[in-house]
Every structure is written in structure tokens, then in C-alpha cells.
Amino acid sequence: MAALMAAEAAAPPGPTEAAETPETAEAAELSRALSRLLPGLEADSKVGRRRALEALQRALEAAWPEAPDADPAAAAAATAAFQGPWARLLLPRLLYCLADPAEGCRALAAHLLDLGLRRAARPRDALPRLLPALAARLAGPESARGRPPEACEELRLALVQLLSLAVRLGGPALAPHLDDAVRVLRRTLRDPFAAVRRESCECAAGLARATPDHFHMQSESLIGPLMQSISHQHWKVRVAVIEATGTVIQFGSSKSVDDVLPHFAQRLFDDVPQVRQAVTCVVGGWLLDLRDRYSFFHKLIPLLLSSLEDDIPEIALAAAGLWEKVGLQWQRENEDDLKDKLDFSTPPPAHHPSPETRPVLGCRELVFRNLSKILPAVCHDLTDWVVGTRLKAAQLLLVLLLHAEDHSTQHLDTVLRALHRACADDDPAVVRSCTRSAELVGVFVSPEVFLKLILSTLKKSPSPSGLLVLASVIRGCPREALQPHLKVIAVELARPHICQGSENRLYGEHLLLCVRTLASVCQEDCRGCSLQLMEVLVTVMALSGATGLSDKVQETMDALAAVQDVDGSQDLYREHVGPLMEWVAASHHDWTIHSVELLQFNVVVTHAGPALGEVLPHLVPILRSCLQPARDPQMRLRLFSSLSRVLLSAKQTVDSQGQFHHYLNTVAKDILVPNLQWHAGKTAAAIRTAAVSCLWALLSSDVLSEKQIWEVQETLMLDILTTLEEDSQMTRLISCQIINRFLKTSSGVGDPDKFIKIYPELLKRLDDVSHEVRLAATSALVSWLACIQNDDGKSYYQSNIQFLYRELLVYLDDPEGAVQDAVLEVLKAGSVLFPELLVRETEAVVHKHRSPAHCQQLLQHLQALPPAQ
């Protein structure tokens, strides 16, 4: 160290030193005091050097007035007295101490340098020696282990703080030493210690402001290190880097903007609000003050506008304030170009979503003039694989459209294609922002223009996202503008390739949304296209089996009815049931189970209610054609199921007009009889069960008179008797009930030969495996016996009744008590015909029964009968 100090002393004096004035008495005294202490800095022991440094610190503190602010003259005298000894004696030695092996000595030396710079009268005179020394300690060659010359991170922080102080005090005088300062910052901006990075950022910003005329030549070299720290794990470091970058580019070269913008855009996704706010403020400052800002408008505007939709209100408000300042400044700078627009300003559109907060003219013009450059990047980001990027892009598109207003028409094709893709996004937030953008398209663009593009896309490839875009655009469109195009929209939605486009639930929901939106926007204007909208709703209902949209379809139908001032969906069906029936029946000759038209027909039949009675001339021929045995069995099953539901409430459906009896013969002969014929196979058996169920529903509906039931009985009794042998328990049970109903409504036996054939089939059902069928058969036997008049004509049936008595007496000893009771009631009912015969038959078998109780009850009943006349 002694050799280095000697070399320093032998060095020729600088221009400042040569020009120094003779020392004052105070300076001479201070020089003598320092001269006595300085030799201690050359001690071999670190303790000795440390003590010398501490003594220097005490001497400096003692020589400085305690309160210099109280007496400016005393402060000026002190700084003047300090300048000479500081520059000549103290500064060179302290700089050498920065390389002392002892960390404590280096720390004291850095502190004394800080103290000296603050108290020197001309701190800039120290820069030629200070900057190289700092560069040697902070940016010198690294050790073998990759460490900087100054290994202690606290000392590195102190040295960077010392550099910041030199920058602040030196000002423009730093220009000759800019290389050393930049070299130091390039290293310290990447320092492992976070505090060093933050201090380096502040120093870089200060250096840019201090040397504006020369800094632009070095600014680009700092961008790389700054960008390496912009994603640092400490948010305060990230904020410091962003703010420093803003200042470096502001006073440096604008060429670096392109290198910085991707990193700034990424920081807009930062989880820390302070980081996002820093980006917003820096970008806003560039838009206001950057020298070449006009060249970067299309790159900077998206960043600032993205902050308008920030989750933190403070950031959004700050962005809004900056953006308004940018617009007003640009408006003033281009006042000549905007003269006509400023003098004849147009009011906001009538359906503007927020007319009171409409952006100023300068902001709108900036967006419009740069939209062609911004929009492609936004549309590209809408398809990014990162959800956050897609969401930011969707929010930015919303802001751009709000500013562009009707100027967005020339970019409509690009916008709609982007919205079409983005509305299929998996993230609900992205979809919400895109639907709001689509609403703005409806507000600002003529329906004639956007419908041409949207409907052509739907014709080519119907999709849920395309329908969502259409619904959103309609929601934003004014009613009076949409009214001339209402019929066109409804007709397109009702086309088979759109309304039958998919059985996907989302597709159906968005199709319903289109109808609901049309109803809410156009209100009673929907009367002119009500039929087409009903066709859409019927189709969605028909395809809703797998999607569960029935309730939503009903809600939509009720909403459509409300805007047309009718009571409900039943009135809508009454108004359109005829055209709807013709619409679905156009292809009924080719229906199969997979036909959508079959599903539509079922919806109309089961939901039309009383209106169904008005279209019997259409309904019955369709059923007759589709329920022939040659048609698709599965289709016939589905039709029978729908027909059964309708017939159960016939008074409220097919017979609402009291005209169903005119078609009763067709239903019986042409529909039921062919489907009751026996054919092999389980499917044929299921069809017979369905046909029997339909007949029972008809008989239970109470719409047929006794005469009409008798006519049906004459047509179907023999076929129903054959169904008593079906494998299906339900078929056998319903057949017994039907026969019972036929017999109860009969006024007599009719044709005796046909009548006698009934009871043997019923007797067979007493051996049925089903308990319910057996009981139903006994009820039918009671009704059969009641048909035989107790007069002279009954002798014709004596042999048959005797056979019936004998068979029934066997079942009177059945293991099932309920069957015994039911058979006993049958015998009691038939006992009035030939009581003596029944007594003989009973007495003949009573001893054979396991329990004579029921036989005795029957005999007691017979004894109580009045004697035959």
C-alpha cells in the first residue's frame, strides 16, 4: 500500500488541484490533524488500520459544525476549508483502503468517502479518482469462484450507494466518466443481493437524468441487465427495474422500446398490484413524454389500455387518468387535423353503453388510427395457450371496440372471426369479455353488415360459439335497427342445419339464448316471426332428451309468449299448431326412430294441449301411416308412448273440441287392430303392449260414450282376448281391465257365440303367475256374469255356467286368501242365475276342500237368496 500511495503522491496534479487557492487557517489546521492520523492507515495490523480510520472519522465529525443549516456562512466556510485536505490528503488514501483485506476497514473507508463527498465544496472534483476505484471494486475481474472483487454484499450496497451519491452530486460532470459508471451498473444490476439491485436501479435512473446529453450513447447497454432483473422474485426489485427502465429509455435511446415491451407486457400479469401500477405509470409517461412516441403508439397503447380493466380500482383509475392526458395532449398537438371533428363533434350513439364516460376525441382517434396495427396481435393472443393472456386480450379487445365505435366496421370480419374462436374458450371470464365485445359490435355496427358475416358463418359451420356471438350482437343492437332483419334471423335459425346442428347441451343453450335475446330486444315485433321461433324451440325440446334443456325451453317459450301478450305456451301452440303439424309431417313417410322430425312431432303432440284437438285432420292420418306394421318398430313404440300420454288426458288434448269421436273408427281399425296382431319377437310383443296401453288410456279418459265403447268392443274384443296369453304381465293385466270395462258398459250379451268365448279365457288367467292378473280376471268374470239377464234366456248358458261354477269352486280352495275371497265374490255374483245348481255343486266338493269355511259362506249366502219365481 505504501508503494501505491507514493505513486499517487508522485502523480502530476490535475487541473483542479493546480488551480487551488492557498489554504486558510482552518484548512491548514485540518491538514495537520489529518497528516498525523494518515500514517496509521499503513499499519501492518488490521486493528491498527481500523483504529486510524476510526480516528479519522472522529476528526472529521469534530471539524464539521454541529448544525450547519443554522448558519449558512459557517457551513460554507467549513466546506471550503474541507475541500483542500479532502482532495489532497484524504481521498487518495481512502480509495486505497477500499481494497483493504479487512472487511471492517473497507466499510469504514466507504463510510468516510460518503462523508467526504457530502461535505466537500466541489464533490465533482473527486469523480476522476472515485469512479475508477468503484469500477475496480464492483466491476473488476471476478475470482475463480465467479465472485466480484468485493465479496461482502453489504459493502457492495454501500459502494453502489456511494456511486448514487456521486451521480447526484456530480451531475453533468459525470459525462467523462459515463463508461465507468455504466460498467459498474451493468454488473450490479445483476447482483445476487436484492438491495444492491434496487439501489442500482435508482442509480441508473439518476445517471440518466444527470447526463441527458450523453446518456443516450450508453443507455442500450443497460437494458439487457435491467431485463434480466425484471422477473426477480422480490416485487420491490421488479418495481425498481420497471421505473429505472422507464427513465433510462426516456433519457436514452428509444430503440430499446422494442426490447422492453415484451417484458413489460408480461409484468401486466404480475400478482403484485404495485408491479402492474409501475408498468402503467411508465408506459403512460412514455406516451406523454417519449421523444419518438408517435412511432411507438401502436405498441404502447395496448399496454396502457390493458390496465383500464385491472382488478385493482386504483390501477384502473390511474390508467384512465393517464390515457385521458395522452388523448388530450395528442388532440392539442394535432388540432389542425381534428378541426372539423372538434368544431362539429358528434354525440355518442343512442345505445352507447356509457355515454357519460365516453373517451375524449383524442383517445378515440388514437385507437382508430392504430387499430389496424393493434388488432392482429390481439386476435393472436386470444388463441394463446395461457389463460391469463387470453383474458387480457379479450379485455383489451373490449376497450378497443369501445373507443373505435363505428370505425370498427372496416375491421369487422377480423373481429368476428376472433370472437367466434374466443367464445369457444374454456375459461368463463374470457367468454364474458368476448360477449361484451360482441354487444359493442351490435351497438356500433349496422345489422345489415354484421348479419351478413355472422349468418354466412353459421351456414357454413354451425357452432355454439357462433350462436353465442349472434345472441350477444343482437343484445347490443337497437330495436329499431334490428326490426327489418328480424324475420331473416328467425328463418335462418329455424333452418334444419342450424336448429338441428347438434345435440350438444351448450349448442342448445346458445340457440335458446338467441331466441330469448330476440324476444327481449324486439318485444312484440316478434309476432311476425313467431312461427319460426316456435320451430326452433320445438326442435331444441325434441333434442333435449340427452341435454336436459326442457325447463329452459319452457322458460324461453313463456318469455316469447309474454312479449306477444298471450297467456302462455299453450296459446302459442294454439296459434301455430296447424303450421307446426304440417312442418313436421312433410317427411313422415320416411320417418325412423332416428328421425329428428319424429322427435319434433312427439314434442308438438305432447305439449300442444287443447290445440291438438284442432288438428285432428292432420294428426290421425300421420299416426295411421306411421303405425302400420311395416314401419320401423322402434318408431312405432315411441309414437304409441306419446299417444298413450295424450289419450290419458283426452278431454284436454285430442277431444278438446269434442270431435275425436269422428276418428274413433280409424283409431280402432287402422291403428290398434294391426298392432294387436301377434308377431314373433320381443319388439312385436312390446308393440302389442303399447297398443293395449293406448286402448286402456282411451277407455279411461271418459271421452267415449257407452255406445262408442260398444263399437270399440265389437272391433277389438277378439284381439284383446288373444293378448291375455302374452308373456308380458302388464299386457295381461291391462287386457283383463279392458275386458272388464267392455263388459261393464255392455247392455247385454250381444252375440251369444262371441260372448261365450270370453269366460274361458278369463278362467285361464286364474292360473296366472301374477297375483294382480288373477284378481283382475275375477273382477272381469263378475262383470261377465252380470251381463247375463236373470230371465228365461239364461237357460241358453246353463251348461257354460255350470262349468264355470265347477272351475270356480276349485279356486275357492286356493292357497291365496285374497284369491279365495275374490272367487267367492264371483260365485255370489253368479249365484242368482242357477242357485240350486250351485248348491249341488258346492255340496259335492265341500268335503274335498282343505278348509270348508268359504264353501259354508257360499252355502249360507245361497240359503239367504229369495226363492226363484
XYZ file of C-alpha atoms in Angstrom, residues 201-771:
571
model
C -31.861 0.795 -10.470
C -32.150 4.101 -8.640
C -28.567 4.930 -9.582
C -29.200 4.147 -13.263
C -32.230 6.413 -13.285
C -30.248 9.172 -11.585
C -27.404 8.764 -14.067
C -29.840 9.114 -16.974
C -31.280 12.314 -15.568
C -27.834 13.723 -14.687
C -26.300 13.260 -18.149
C -29.137 13.671 -20.672
C -26.874 14.890 -23.473
C -24.520 11.914 -23.354
C -26.527 9.093 -21.771
C -28.228 8.015 -24.992
C -24.899 6.631 -26.221
C -24.722 4.199 -23.289
C -28.384 3.554 -22.424
C -28.813 0.475 -24.620
C -26.091 -1.372 -22.727
C -28.162 -1.157 -19.518
C -31.358 -2.623 -20.996
C -30.064 -6.197 -21.014
C -29.122 -6.251 -17.294
C -32.361 -4.471 -16.398
C -34.461 -7.027 -18.254
C -32.605 -9.848 -16.501
C -33.866 -8.451 -13.195
C -37.422 -7.597 -14.254
C -38.676 -11.020 -13.168
C -36.789 -11.049 -9.856
C -38.542 -12.852 -7.013
C -38.703 -9.677 -4.876
C -41.522 -7.437 -6.066
C -39.722 -4.291 -4.906
C -36.852 -5.172 -7.219
C -39.292 -5.639 -10.100
C -40.860 -2.248 -9.403
C -37.431 -0.594 -9.225
C -36.370 -2.209 -12.519
C -39.535 -1.048 -14.298
C -39.208 2.514 -13.059
C -35.473 2.605 -13.899
C -36.177 1.246 -17.384
C -38.716 3.990 -17.942
C -36.173 6.680 -17.052
C -33.300 5.040 -18.947
C -35.313 4.929 -22.168
C -36.840 8.339 -21.568
C -33.364 9.985 -21.463
C -31.641 7.384 -23.599
C -32.259 5.659 -26.893
C -35.833 4.873 -27.962
C -34.542 1.902 -29.942
C -34.719 -0.137 -26.746
C -38.511 0.170 -26.528
C -38.978 -2.887 -28.740
C -36.683 -4.937 -26.481
C -38.508 -3.874 -23.340
C -42.169 -4.139 -24.357
C -42.470 -7.959 -24.205
C -41.150 -7.901 -20.642
C -43.499 -5.063 -19.689
C -46.430 -6.935 -21.186
C -45.543 -9.961 -19.083
C -45.446 -7.804 -15.938
C -49.078 -6.841 -16.524
C -49.860 -10.385 -15.340
C -47.872 -9.888 -12.133
C -49.682 -10.935 -8.958
C -48.426 -7.832 -7.096
C -50.515 -4.712 -7.831
C -47.541 -2.378 -7.281
C -45.713 -4.024 -10.188
C -48.667 -3.601 -12.545
C -49.082 0.001 -11.420
C -45.412 0.684 -12.138
C -45.819 -0.628 -15.696
C -48.921 1.520 -16.150
C -47.201 4.689 -14.954
C -44.062 4.116 -17.023
C -45.979 3.375 -20.230
C -48.248 6.355 -19.625
C -45.185 8.537 -19.124
C -43.684 7.340 -22.389
C -46.897 8.087 -24.256
C -46.760 11.605 -22.873
C -43.048 12.460 -22.961
C -41.054 9.995 -25.069
C -39.377 11.817 -27.913
C -40.272 9.202 -30.545
C -43.632 8.299 -29.029
C -45.534 8.666 -32.323
C -43.515 5.757 -33.714
C -44.473 3.545 -30.780
C -48.137 4.465 -30.295
C -49.377 1.157 -31.702
C -47.110 -0.736 -29.300
C -47.607 1.340 -26.158
C -51.349 1.976 -26.371
C -52.318 -1.706 -25.835
C -50.275 -1.837 -22.619
C -51.928 1.226 -21.123
C -55.426 0.230 -22.255
C -54.968 -3.222 -20.715
C -54.638 -1.568 -17.313
C -58.090 0.014 -17.700
C -59.554 -3.409 -16.907
C -57.264 -4.139 -13.937
C -58.815 -5.818 -10.900
C -57.444 -3.102 -8.587
C -59.546 0.082 -8.880
C -56.582 2.339 -8.104
C -54.626 0.967 -11.062
C -57.605 1.265 -13.390
C -58.189 4.873 -12.280
C -54.516 5.748 -12.739
C -54.541 4.215 -16.208
C -57.734 6.094 -17.094
C -56.210 9.387 -15.944
C -53.006 8.850 -17.912
C -54.907 7.751 -21.009
C -57.089 10.847 -20.926
C -53.975 13.040 -20.617
C -52.439 11.239 -23.592
C -55.557 11.770 -25.669
C -55.881 15.437 -24.791
C -52.188 16.078 -25.464
C -52.370 14.357 -28.843
C -55.556 16.285 -29.558
C -53.764 19.593 -28.903
C -50.762 18.553 -30.975
C -52.983 17.637 -33.944
C -55.615 20.309 -33.574
C -55.407 21.334 -37.226
C -56.210 17.795 -38.443
C -59.096 17.472 -36.000
C -60.574 20.917 -36.547
C -63.790 19.719 -38.204
C -64.346 16.994 -35.644
C -63.708 19.388 -32.786
C -65.968 22.086 -34.197
C -68.756 19.694 -35.156
C -68.471 16.994 -32.524
C -70.978 14.164 -32.817
C -72.892 12.965 -29.750
C -72.385 9.378 -28.576
C -74.589 6.747 -30.245
C -78.034 6.424 -28.738
C -77.288 2.973 -27.325
C -73.757 3.742 -26.136
C -73.170 1.592 -23.015
C -71.667 4.506 -21.018
C -72.209 7.869 -22.754
C -71.238 9.818 -19.634
C -67.736 8.252 -19.647
C -67.204 8.279 -23.411
C -63.463 8.633 -24.196
C -62.321 12.030 -25.427
C -61.870 12.593 -29.148
C -58.080 12.302 -28.967
C -58.289 8.868 -27.334
C -60.818 7.637 -29.873
C -58.767 8.924 -32.785
C -55.573 7.355 -31.440
C -57.243 3.950 -31.218
C -58.921 4.248 -34.597
C -55.717 5.281 -36.386
C -53.697 2.472 -34.817
C -56.373 -0.244 -34.752
C -55.165 -1.944 -37.918
C -51.758 -2.465 -36.289
C -53.056 -3.469 -32.850
C -55.887 -5.800 -33.825
C -53.865 -8.670 -35.391
C -51.789 -9.082 -32.236
C -54.885 -9.017 -30.031
C -56.600 -11.653 -32.156
C -53.465 -13.793 -32.000
C -53.338 -13.551 -28.202
C -56.974 -14.652 -27.998
C -55.779 -18.115 -29.039
C -52.774 -18.239 -26.699
C -52.355 -21.381 -24.600
C -52.093 -19.327 -21.370
C -55.480 -18.401 -19.892
C -54.217 -15.112 -18.484
C -53.018 -13.967 -21.900
C -56.343 -14.834 -23.498
C -58.216 -12.960 -20.786
C -56.066 -9.823 -21.146
C -56.539 -9.941 -24.921
C -60.314 -10.306 -24.545
C -60.454 -7.363 -22.131
C -58.279 -5.259 -24.434
C -60.496 -6.038 -27.435
C -63.480 -4.769 -25.450
C -61.716 -1.470 -24.718
C -60.582 -1.088 -28.334
C -64.099 -1.561 -29.684
C -65.462 0.913 -27.158
C -63.006 3.509 -28.489
C -63.292 2.633 -32.179
C -67.112 2.849 -32.188
C -68.438 2.745 -35.768
C -64.882 2.743 -37.178
C -64.694 -0.922 -36.181
C -66.894 -1.718 -39.220
C -63.897 -1.874 -41.556
C -62.273 -4.463 -39.260
C -65.489 -6.364 -38.578
C -64.524 -9.555 -40.388
C -61.338 -9.864 -38.331
C -63.143 -9.035 -35.094
C -65.969 -11.526 -35.654
C -63.599 -14.346 -36.567
C -61.631 -13.667 -33.400
C -64.801 -13.574 -31.282
C -66.037 -16.783 -32.908
C -62.908 -18.599 -31.734
C -62.696 -16.911 -28.340
C -66.327 -17.588 -27.413
C -65.476 -21.292 -27.515
C -62.887 -20.755 -24.752
C -62.947 -22.976 -21.682
C -62.477 -20.028 -19.322
C -65.771 -18.279 -18.426
C -64.060 -14.909 -17.877
C -62.708 -14.920 -21.439
C -66.148 -15.769 -22.807
C -67.787 -12.998 -20.750
C -65.400 -10.369 -22.077
C -65.921 -11.585 -25.649
C -69.709 -11.481 -25.348
C -69.444 -7.893 -24.106
C -67.291 -7.121 -27.155
C -69.915 -8.691 -29.396
C -72.557 -6.499 -27.766
C -70.492 -3.451 -28.708
C -70.459 -4.672 -32.305
C -74.244 -4.644 -32.150
C -74.233 -1.128 -30.702
C -71.898 0.481 -33.242
C -72.260 -1.569 -36.465
C -75.260 -1.744 -38.781
C -77.212 -5.055 -38.590
C -77.097 -5.314 -42.355
C -73.310 -5.561 -42.153
C -72.798 -7.862 -39.181
C -75.659 -10.216 -40.055
C -74.187 -10.876 -43.478
C -70.956 -12.084 -41.875
C -72.388 -13.923 -38.872
C -75.163 -15.759 -40.716
C -72.840 -16.831 -43.511
C -70.505 -18.341 -40.901
C -73.403 -20.181 -39.278
C -74.480 -21.564 -42.664
C -71.028 -22.978 -43.292
C -70.351 -24.421 -39.838
C -72.935 -24.003 -37.069
C -71.280 -23.942 -33.652
C -72.119 -22.942 -30.051
C -69.665 -20.048 -30.204
C -71.198 -18.734 -33.429
C -74.653 -18.752 -31.841
C -73.302 -17.026 -28.734
C -71.769 -14.275 -30.851
C -75.070 -13.828 -32.692
C -77.037 -13.638 -29.437
C -74.601 -11.105 -27.973
C -74.626 -8.908 -31.066
C -78.427 -8.948 -31.096
C -78.483 -7.971 -27.409
C -76.450 -4.852 -28.151
C -78.327 -3.851 -31.290
C -81.064 -1.190 -31.046
C -84.585 -2.494 -31.558
C -85.460 -0.119 -34.380
C -82.307 -1.062 -36.301
C -82.886 -4.805 -35.832
C -86.598 -4.849 -36.664
C -86.255 -5.017 -40.501
C -83.914 -8.014 -40.168
C -85.888 -9.931 -37.555
C -87.581 -12.308 -39.979
C -84.283 -13.096 -41.712
C -82.658 -14.049 -38.400
C -85.595 -16.228 -37.344
C -85.735 -18.011 -40.696
C -82.013 -18.756 -40.567
C -82.211 -20.086 -37.004
C -85.113 -22.349 -37.999
C -83.193 -23.947 -40.870
C -82.563 -27.642 -40.159
C -78.779 -27.458 -40.401
C -78.767 -24.798 -37.653
C -81.575 -25.714 -35.280
C -80.708 -29.418 -35.675
C -76.983 -28.679 -35.771
C -76.015 -30.596 -32.658
C -77.379 -32.450 -29.648
C -74.659 -30.832 -27.535
C -76.098 -29.119 -24.453
C -74.071 -25.946 -24.949
C -75.270 -25.672 -28.547
C -78.880 -25.927 -27.396
C -78.365 -23.363 -24.635
C -76.918 -20.822 -27.044
C -79.698 -21.458 -29.563
C -82.226 -20.758 -26.818
C -80.232 -17.668 -25.886
C -80.664 -16.361 -29.436
C -84.437 -16.762 -29.190
C -84.610 -15.199 -25.717
C -82.472 -12.276 -26.846
C -84.640 -11.665 -29.903
C -87.722 -11.689 -27.689
C -86.223 -9.306 -25.117
C -84.861 -6.848 -27.703
C -87.688 -6.849 -30.263
C -90.620 -7.410 -27.892
C -93.947 -7.506 -29.783
C -92.133 -7.222 -33.116
C -91.544 -10.967 -32.725
C -95.118 -11.645 -33.812
C -94.040 -11.651 -37.428
C -91.537 -14.450 -36.884
C -93.210 -16.260 -34.014
C -93.740 -19.437 -36.077
C -90.057 -19.734 -36.977
C -89.033 -19.163 -33.371
C -91.523 -21.822 -32.277
C -89.925 -24.223 -34.764
C -86.558 -23.549 -33.147
C -87.938 -24.133 -29.653
C -89.727 -27.335 -30.688
C -86.502 -28.639 -32.213
C -84.434 -27.854 -29.117
C -87.073 -29.503 -26.969
C -87.030 -32.532 -29.268
C -83.253 -32.842 -28.962
C -83.162 -32.042 -25.257
C -83.530 -35.641 -24.094
C -79.777 -36.050 -23.663
C -79.112 -32.454 -22.622
C -81.832 -31.775 -20.056
C -82.902 -28.433 -21.525
C -86.649 -28.980 -21.266
C -87.100 -26.491 -18.428
C -85.073 -23.815 -20.215
C -87.069 -24.356 -23.404
C -90.290 -23.876 -21.442
C -88.925 -20.686 -19.868
C -87.977 -19.363 -23.294
C -91.384 -20.233 -24.680
C -93.064 -18.428 -21.790
C -90.870 -15.384 -22.441
C -91.839 -15.427 -26.123
C -95.496 -15.673 -25.155
C -95.123 -12.752 -22.715
C -93.721 -10.339 -25.311
C -96.556 -11.284 -27.688
C -99.114 -10.576 -24.965
C -100.558 -14.106 -24.836
C -101.211 -16.128 -21.706
C -98.590 -18.809 -22.140
C -97.060 -21.501 -24.277
C -100.454 -23.195 -24.778
C -101.700 -20.100 -26.583
C -98.583 -20.096 -28.752
C -99.287 -23.698 -29.736
C -102.915 -22.852 -30.451
C -101.770 -20.083 -32.771
C -99.215 -22.172 -34.648
C -100.201 -25.825 -34.182
C -101.511 -26.174 -37.742
C -98.371 -24.916 -39.495
C -96.211 -26.789 -36.994
C -98.006 -30.047 -37.751
C -97.602 -29.507 -41.494
C -93.939 -28.608 -40.945
C -93.080 -31.835 -39.103
C -95.337 -34.072 -41.194
C -93.790 -33.191 -44.527
C -91.500 -36.222 -44.416
C -93.480 -38.599 -42.182
C -93.471 -41.349 -44.825
C -89.721 -41.697 -44.333
C -89.547 -41.468 -40.540
C -87.465 -43.860 -38.488
C -86.537 -43.892 -34.823
C -83.556 -41.694 -35.700
C -85.551 -39.007 -37.500
C -85.470 -35.596 -35.864
C -88.903 -34.939 -37.346
C -90.282 -37.803 -35.251
C -88.946 -36.146 -32.115
C -90.401 -32.820 -33.204
C -93.769 -34.476 -33.829
C -93.714 -36.001 -30.361
C -93.000 -32.594 -28.825
C -95.895 -30.971 -30.641
C -98.261 -33.817 -29.759
C -97.354 -33.948 -26.073
C -97.088 -30.184 -25.467
C -99.770 -28.650 -27.679
C -102.520 -29.404 -25.150
C -106.018 -28.253 -26.184
C -104.678 -27.054 -29.517
C -104.248 -30.692 -30.527
C -108.000 -31.066 -30.896
C -107.914 -28.521 -33.725
C -105.524 -30.501 -35.925
C -107.069 -33.976 -35.829
C -107.346 -33.979 -39.662
C -103.533 -33.769 -39.750
C -102.762 -35.819 -36.649
C -104.758 -39.001 -37.245
C -103.524 -39.618 -40.838
C -99.926 -39.211 -39.674
C -100.473 -41.738 -36.877
C -102.244 -44.154 -39.204
C -99.379 -44.001 -41.693
C -96.584 -44.293 -39.160
C -98.165 -47.044 -37.020
C -98.553 -49.639 -39.743
C -96.778 -52.965 -39.065
C -94.383 -52.427 -41.964
C -92.869 -49.287 -40.408
C -89.893 -49.064 -38.057
C -90.823 -50.918 -34.815
C -88.880 -48.582 -32.533
C -90.582 -45.588 -34.092
C -93.990 -47.189 -33.527
C -93.155 -47.779 -29.876
C -92.265 -44.128 -29.395
C -95.436 -42.968 -31.135
C -97.617 -45.275 -29.031
C -95.953 -43.901 -25.895
C -96.783 -40.332 -26.917
C -100.296 -41.337 -27.953
C -100.929 -43.004 -24.582
C -99.926 -39.823 -22.745
C -102.248 -37.769 -24.907
C -105.182 -40.148 -24.572
C -104.919 -40.212 -20.772
C -105.987 -36.570 -20.793
C -108.039 -36.712 -23.975
C -110.521 -34.066 -22.848
C -107.665 -31.553 -22.585
C -105.923 -32.700 -25.773
C -107.359 -34.615 -28.742
C -111.014 -34.165 -27.696
C -110.750 -30.530 -26.610
C -113.113 -29.638 -29.466
C -115.356 -32.699 -28.960
C -114.504 -34.053 -32.398
C -112.415 -37.095 -31.558
C -115.340 -39.494 -31.943
C -115.267 -38.849 -35.688
C -111.862 -40.540 -35.823
C -112.607 -43.328 -33.361
C -113.198 -45.934 -36.032
C -109.894 -45.046 -37.735
C -108.005 -45.306 -34.464
C -109.549 -48.656 -33.640
C -109.463 -50.390 -37.034
C -106.478 -48.795 -38.762
C -104.162 -48.174 -35.826
C -104.921 -50.527 -32.935
C -106.083 -53.667 -34.738
C -102.952 -54.044 -36.946
C -100.672 -53.581 -33.936
C -102.583 -56.098 -31.773
C -101.944 -58.911 -34.226
C -99.472 -61.487 -32.985
C -95.984 -61.474 -34.471
C -92.920 -63.243 -33.192
C -90.267 -61.361 -31.304
C -89.823 -59.202 -28.245
C -90.208 -55.989 -30.192
C -93.563 -57.122 -31.593
C -94.655 -58.055 -28.058
C -93.642 -54.593 -26.807
C -95.696 -53.018 -29.573
C -98.739 -55.071 -28.596
C -98.259 -53.922 -25.003
C -98.085 -50.315 -26.203
C -101.233 -50.719 -28.277
C -103.088 -52.268 -25.332
C -101.923 -49.384 -23.145
C -103.246 -46.882 -25.676
C -106.633 -48.574 -25.709
C -106.779 -48.572 -21.919
C -105.819 -44.872 -21.835
C -108.620 -44.135 -24.266
C -111.182 -46.098 -22.255
C -110.021 -44.445 -19.011
C -110.259 -40.921 -20.380
C -114.059 -40.785 -20.097
C -114.444 -39.202 -23.512
C -116.295 -42.166 -25.046
C -119.991 -42.833 -24.587
C -121.278 -46.325 -23.852
C -122.303 -46.671 -27.444
C -118.846 -45.719 -28.645
C -117.261 -48.142 -26.212
C -119.574 -50.852 -27.515
C -118.420 -50.081 -31.048
C -114.792 -50.344 -29.972
C -115.592 -53.616 -28.185
C -117.104 -55.086 -31.299
C -113.937 -54.197 -33.190
C -111.276 -55.152 -30.677
C -112.672 -57.778 -28.236
C -111.297 -60.790 -30.070
C -107.870 -59.172 -30.416
C -107.826 -58.287 -26.725
C -108.714 -61.882 -25.791
C -105.609 -63.023 -27.629
C -103.435 -60.615 -25.642
C -104.444 -62.425 -22.435
C -101.843 -65.002 -23.422
C -98.988 -62.504 -23.746
C -95.729 -63.091 -21.895
C -95.854 -59.584 -20.501
C -97.603 -59.364 -17.158
C -98.545 -55.748 -17.848
C -100.202 -56.697 -21.112
C -102.239 -59.448 -19.455
C -103.265 -57.168 -16.588
C -104.341 -54.309 -18.856
C -106.182 -56.733 -21.116
C -108.210 -58.002 -18.158
C -109.033 -54.428 -17.196
C -110.069 -53.591 -20.751
C -112.341 -56.638 -20.947
C -113.833 -55.703 -17.593
C -114.510 -52.174 -18.897
C -116.073 -53.557 -22.077
C -118.356 -55.870 -20.096
C -119.415 -53.179 -17.615
C -120.578 -50.881 -20.374
C -122.389 -53.633 -22.295
C -126.162 -53.559 -22.202
C -126.356 -57.320 -22.725
C -124.543 -60.306 -24.094
C -124.823 -59.251 -27.728
C -123.757 -62.074 -29.976
C -124.055 -65.204 -27.714
C -121.350 -67.081 -29.600
C -118.828 -64.288 -29.119
C -119.965 -63.747 -25.553
C -119.434 -67.385 -24.537
C -115.817 -67.269 -25.787
C -114.878 -64.680 -23.178
C -115.135 -66.524 -19.876
C -112.843 -69.481 -20.739
C -110.012 -67.026 -21.454
C -110.649 -65.280 -18.154
C -110.710 -68.619 -16.318
C -107.235 -69.363 -17.671
C -105.961 -66.145 -16.044
C -106.921 -67.582 -12.638
C -103.834 -69.747 -13.029
C -101.649 -66.738 -13.857
C -98.312 -66.351 -12.106
C -99.234 -62.766 -11.264
C -101.434 -62.175 -8.263
